[in-house]
PDB file of C-alpha atoms in Angstrom:
ATOM      1  CA  UNK A   1      81.377  97.677  82.790  1.00  0.00           C
ATOM      2  CA  UNK A   2      82.446  93.798  83.371  1.00  0.00           C
ATOM      3  CA  UNK A   3      80.542  91.349  85.020  1.00  0.00           C
ATOM      4  CA  UNK A   4      82.437  89.370  88.300  1.00  0.00           C
ATOM      5  CA  UNK A   5      82.161  86.202  85.519  1.00  0.00           C
ATOM      6  CA  UNK A   6      83.726  88.168  82.900  1.00  0.00           C
ATOM      7  CA  UNK A   7      86.513  89.050  84.926  1.00  0.00           C
ATOM      8  CA  UNK A   8      86.826  85.877  86.277  1.00  0.00           C
ATOM      9  CA  UNK A   9      87.092  84.806  82.951  1.00  0.00           C
ATOM     10  CA  UNK A  10      89.951  86.678  82.069  1.00  0.00           C
ATOM     11  CA  UNK A  11      91.783  86.326  84.969  1.00  0.00           C
ATOM     12  CA  UNK A  12      91.307  82.781  84.721  1.00  0.00           C
ATOM     13  CA  UNK A  13      92.957  82.635  80.867  1.00  0.00           C
ATOM     14  CA  UNK A  14      95.588  85.321  81.681  1.00  0.00           C
ATOM     15  CA  UNK A  15      96.730  82.396  83.905  1.00  0.00           C
ATOM     16  CA  UNK A  16      96.637  79.940  81.786  1.00  0.00           C
ATOM     17  CA  UNK A  17      97.955  81.601  78.741  1.00  0.00           C
ATOM     18  CA  UNK A  18     100.675  83.817  80.972  1.00  0.00           C
ATOM     19  CA  UNK A  19     101.338  83.479  83.799  1.00  0.00           C
ATOM     20  CA  UNK A  20     101.590  78.962  83.593  1.00  0.00           C
ATOM     21  CA  UNK A  21     103.853  79.514  80.416  1.00  0.00           C
ATOM     22  CA  UNK A  22     106.334  82.071  81.513  1.00  0.00           C
ATOM     23  CA  UNK A  23     106.414  81.450  85.537  1.00  0.00           C
ATOM     24  CA  UNK A  24     109.621  79.468  85.541  1.00  0.00           C
ATOM     25  CA  UNK A  25     111.416  82.283  83.612  1.00  0.00           C
ATOM     26  CA  UNK A  26     110.101  84.959  85.608  1.00  0.00           C
ATOM     27  CA  UNK A  27     111.413  82.949  88.343  1.00  0.00           C
ATOM     28  CA  UNK A  28     114.846  82.119  86.829  1.00  0.00           C
ATOM     29  CA  UNK A  29     114.947  85.940  85.267  1.00  0.00           C
ATOM     30  CA  UNK A  30     114.762  86.997  89.465  1.00  0.00           C
ATOM     31  CA  UNK A  31     112.655  89.840  87.499  1.00  0.00           C
ATOM     32  CA  UNK A  32     109.386  91.669  87.373  1.00  0.00           C
ATOM     33  CA  UNK A  33     107.322  90.477  84.283  1.00  0.00           C
ATOM     34  CA  UNK A  34     106.414  93.638  83.454  1.00  0.00           C
ATOM     35  CA  UNK A  35     104.986  92.807  79.725  1.00  0.00           C
ATOM     36  CA  UNK A  36     102.562  90.086  82.214  1.00  0.00           C
ATOM     37  CA  UNK A  37     101.056  93.119  84.206  1.00  0.00           C
ATOM     38  CA  UNK A  38     100.585  95.141  81.184  1.00  0.00           C
ATOM     39  CA  UNK A  39      98.535  91.968  80.020  1.00  0.00           C
ATOM     40  CA  UNK A  40      96.396  91.792  82.876  1.00  0.00           C
ATOM     41  CA  UNK A  41      95.567  95.880  83.180  1.00  0.00           C
ATOM     42  CA  UNK A  42      94.121  95.419  79.596  1.00  0.00           C
ATOM     43  CA  UNK A  43      91.860  92.979  81.432  1.00  0.00           C
ATOM     44  CA  UNK A  44      91.866  95.620  83.920  1.00  0.00           C
ATOM     45  CA  UNK A  45      93.051  93.338  86.370  1.00  0.00           C
ATOM     46  CA  UNK A  46      94.452  96.602  87.494  1.00  0.00           C
ATOM     47  CA  UNK A  47      91.491  98.003  89.217  1.00  0.00           C
ATOM     48  CA  UNK A  48      90.126  95.950  90.614  1.00  0.00           C
ATOM     49  CA  UNK A  49      88.582  97.971  93.853  1.00  0.00           C
ATOM     50  CA  UNK A  50      88.487 101.235  92.777  1.00  0.00           C
ATOM     51  CA  UNK A  51      85.902 102.608  91.699  1.00  0.00           C
ATOM     52  CA  UNK A  52      84.380 102.847  88.430  1.00  0.00           C
ATOM     53  CA  UNK A  53      84.936 107.018  87.439  1.00  0.00           C
ATOM     54  CA  UNK A  54      88.474 106.487  88.106  1.00  0.00           C
ATOM     55  CA  UNK A  55      88.711 103.833  85.865  1.00  0.00           C
ATOM     56  CA  UNK A  56      88.435 100.668  87.914  1.00  0.00           C
ATOM     57  CA  UNK A  57      85.636  97.734  88.275  1.00  0.00           C
ATOM     58  CA  UNK A  58      84.681  98.628  91.667  1.00  0.00           C
ATOM     59  CA  UNK A  59      84.809  94.786  93.086  1.00  0.00           C
ATOM     60  CA  UNK A  60      84.295  93.944  96.575  1.00  0.00           C
ATOM     61  CA  UNK A  61      86.982  92.576  98.822  1.00  0.00           C
ATOM     62  CA  UNK A  62      85.800  89.066  97.955  1.00  0.00           C
ATOM     63  CA  UNK A  63      85.432  88.825  94.692  1.00  0.00           C
ATOM     64  CA  UNK A  64      88.854  90.822  94.144  1.00  0.00           C
ATOM     65  CA  UNK A  65      90.016  87.628  96.528  1.00  0.00           C
ATOM     66  CA  UNK A  66      88.741  85.148  93.827  1.00  0.00           C
ATOM     67  CA  UNK A  67      90.570  87.122  90.931  1.00  0.00           C
ATOM     68  CA  UNK A  68      93.040  86.417  93.176  1.00  0.00           C
ATOM     69  CA  UNK A  69      92.472  82.830  93.417  1.00  0.00           C
ATOM     70  CA  UNK A  70      92.571  82.510  89.816  1.00  0.00           C
ATOM     71  CA  UNK A  71      95.741  84.025  88.911  1.00  0.00           C
ATOM     72  CA  UNK A  72      97.637  82.268  91.789  1.00  0.00           C
ATOM     73  CA  UNK A  73      97.149  79.197  89.807  1.00  0.00           C
ATOM     74  CA  UNK A  74      99.619  80.267  87.975  1.00  0.00           C
ATOM     75  CA  UNK A  75     101.457  82.335  90.435  1.00  0.00           C
ATOM     76  CA  UNK A  76     100.736  82.583  94.264  1.00  0.00           C
ATOM     77  CA  UNK A  77     103.851  85.733  94.342  1.00  0.00           C
ATOM     78  CA  UNK A  78     102.148  87.257  91.341  1.00  0.00           C
ATOM     79  CA  UNK A  79      99.213  87.008  92.020  1.00  0.00           C
ATOM     80  CA  UNK A  80      99.641  88.385  95.486  1.00  0.00           C
ATOM     81  CA  UNK A  81     102.006  91.777  93.861  1.00  0.00           C
ATOM     82  CA  UNK A  82      98.603  92.821  91.459  1.00  0.00           C
ATOM     83  CA  UNK A  83      96.538  92.005  95.627  1.00  0.00           C
ATOM     84  CA  UNK A  84      98.753  94.687  97.094  1.00  0.00           C
ATOM     85  CA  UNK A  85      98.759  97.092  93.816  1.00  0.00           C
ATOM     86  CA  UNK A  86      94.394  96.572  93.928  1.00  0.00           C
ATOM     87  CA  UNK A  87      95.084  97.657  98.104  1.00  0.00           C
ATOM     88  CA  UNK A  88      97.155 100.769  97.384  1.00  0.00           C
ATOM     89  CA  UNK A  89      95.118 101.835  94.630  1.00  0.00           C
ATOM     90  CA  UNK A  90      91.624 101.523  96.435  1.00  0.00           C
ATOM     91  CA  UNK A  91      93.091 103.552  99.173  1.00  0.00           C
ATOM     92  CA  UNK A  92      94.406 106.080  96.615  1.00  0.00           C
ATOM     93  CA  UNK A  93      90.952 106.364  95.511  1.00  0.00           C
ATOM     94  CA  UNK A  94      88.974 105.638  98.329  1.00  0.00           C
ATOM     95  CA  UNK A  95      91.014 108.036 100.677  1.00  0.00           C
ATOM     96  CA  UNK A  96      93.734 109.746  98.862  1.00  0.00           C
ATOM     97  CA  UNK A  97      93.456 113.823  98.630  1.00  0.00           C
ATOM     98  CA  UNK A  98      91.943 114.824  95.764  1.00  0.00           C
ATOM     99  CA  UNK A  99      95.339 115.884  94.728  1.00  0.00           C
ATOM    100  CA  UNK A 100      96.450 112.429  94.926  1.00  0.00           C
ATOM    101  CA  UNK A 101      93.760 111.247  93.681  1.00  0.00           C
ATOM    102  CA  UNK A 102      93.880 113.143  90.257  1.00  0.00           C
ATOM    103  CA  UNK A 103      97.719 112.529  89.853  1.00  0.00           C
ATOM    104  CA  UNK A 104      97.805 108.888  90.380  1.00  0.00           C
ATOM    105  CA  UNK A 105      94.355 107.445  90.099  1.00  0.00           C
ATOM    106  CA  UNK A 106      94.079 106.959  86.412  1.00  0.00           C
ATOM    107  CA  UNK A 107      97.557 105.644  86.337  1.00  0.00           C
ATOM    108  CA  UNK A 108      97.248 103.253  89.061  1.00  0.00           C
ATOM    109  CA  UNK A 109      93.710 101.486  88.169  1.00  0.00           C
ATOM    110  CA  UNK A 110      95.338 101.460  83.578  1.00  0.00           C
ATOM    111  CA  UNK A 111      98.021  99.266  84.866  1.00  0.00           C
ATOM    112  CA  UNK A 112     100.845 102.948  83.991  1.00  0.00           C
ATOM    113  CA  UNK A 113     101.565 102.697  86.938  1.00  0.00           C
ATOM    114  CA  UNK A 114     102.411  99.950  89.500  1.00  0.00           C
ATOM    115  CA  UNK A 115     101.623 100.174  93.645  1.00  0.00           C
ATOM    116  CA  UNK A 116     103.174  97.978  96.198  1.00  0.00           C
ATOM    117  CA  UNK A 117     103.465  98.368 100.104  1.00  0.00           C
ATOM    118  CA  UNK A 118     106.964  97.512 101.793  1.00  0.00           C
ATOM    119  CA  UNK A 119     107.162  97.457 105.592  1.00  0.00           C
ATOM    120  CA  UNK A 120     110.354  95.913 108.033  1.00  0.00           C
ATOM    121  CA  UNK A 121     111.336  97.492 111.801  1.00  0.00           C
ATOM    122  CA  UNK A 122     114.470  95.812 113.287  1.00  0.00           C
ATOM    123  CA  UNK A 123     112.183  94.465 116.172  1.00  0.00           C
ATOM    124  CA  UNK A 124     109.222  93.069 114.001  1.00  0.00           C
ATOM    125  CA  UNK A 125     110.612  92.716 110.788  1.00  0.00           C
ATOM    126  CA  UNK A 126     107.376  92.507 108.541  1.00  0.00           C
ATOM    127  CA  UNK A 127     105.076  91.462 111.120  1.00  0.00           C
ATOM    128  CA  UNK A 128     102.901  94.557 110.701  1.00  0.00           C
ATOM    129  CA  UNK A 129     100.609  93.862 114.481  1.00  0.00           C
ATOM    130  CA  UNK A 130     103.616  93.859 116.643  1.00  0.00           C
ATOM    131  CA  UNK A 131     105.548  97.078 115.258  1.00  0.00           C
ATOM    132  CA  UNK A 132     106.932  99.310 118.105  1.00  0.00           C
ATOM    133  CA  UNK A 133     107.441 102.823 115.971  1.00  0.00           C
ATOM    134  CA  UNK A 134     104.638 104.407 116.575  1.00  0.00           C
ATOM    135  CA  UNK A 135     103.530 108.051 114.679  1.00  0.00           C
ATOM    136  CA  UNK A 136     102.353 110.793 117.497  1.00  0.00           C
ATOM    137  CA  UNK A 137     101.141 113.988 116.712  1.00  0.00           C
ATOM    138  CA  UNK A 138     102.730 116.783 119.337  1.00  0.00           C
ATOM    139  CA  UNK A 139     100.888 119.436 120.859  1.00  0.00           C
ATOM    140  CA  UNK A 140     101.753 121.795 118.709  1.00  0.00           C
ATOM    141  CA  UNK A 141     100.394 120.312 115.361  1.00  0.00           C
ATOM    142  CA  UNK A 142     103.647 118.179 114.791  1.00  0.00           C
TER     143      UNK A 142
END
């Protein structure tokens, strides 16, 4: 397994060799640069928080933030998108059912599939803290 210094060096190199030279063309095309995230995946950057048994790096949240800081030097949106993928992957690997983990964990950590989180509500937009909608279990279990 790679050390945090190895992972940071890989993120720095990815930023300088892939993100910075290409970010303007990504933005002009208004399209996700799948080839770039495939390169990030090859460096282990799509499984930062996932445990090694699922193919991840097992980093702490703090060390993950250090990785996104390096990626963000090239493009904040790219770094943010990979951070959301990693948080979703962490949730699947850490809290998902065995069936969910078997179906998704390895593809997510390897970057073959990308995960993300979206939220919107008429009264609060994307501010999760001010949402009115709530899910509640009724007395009959529904």
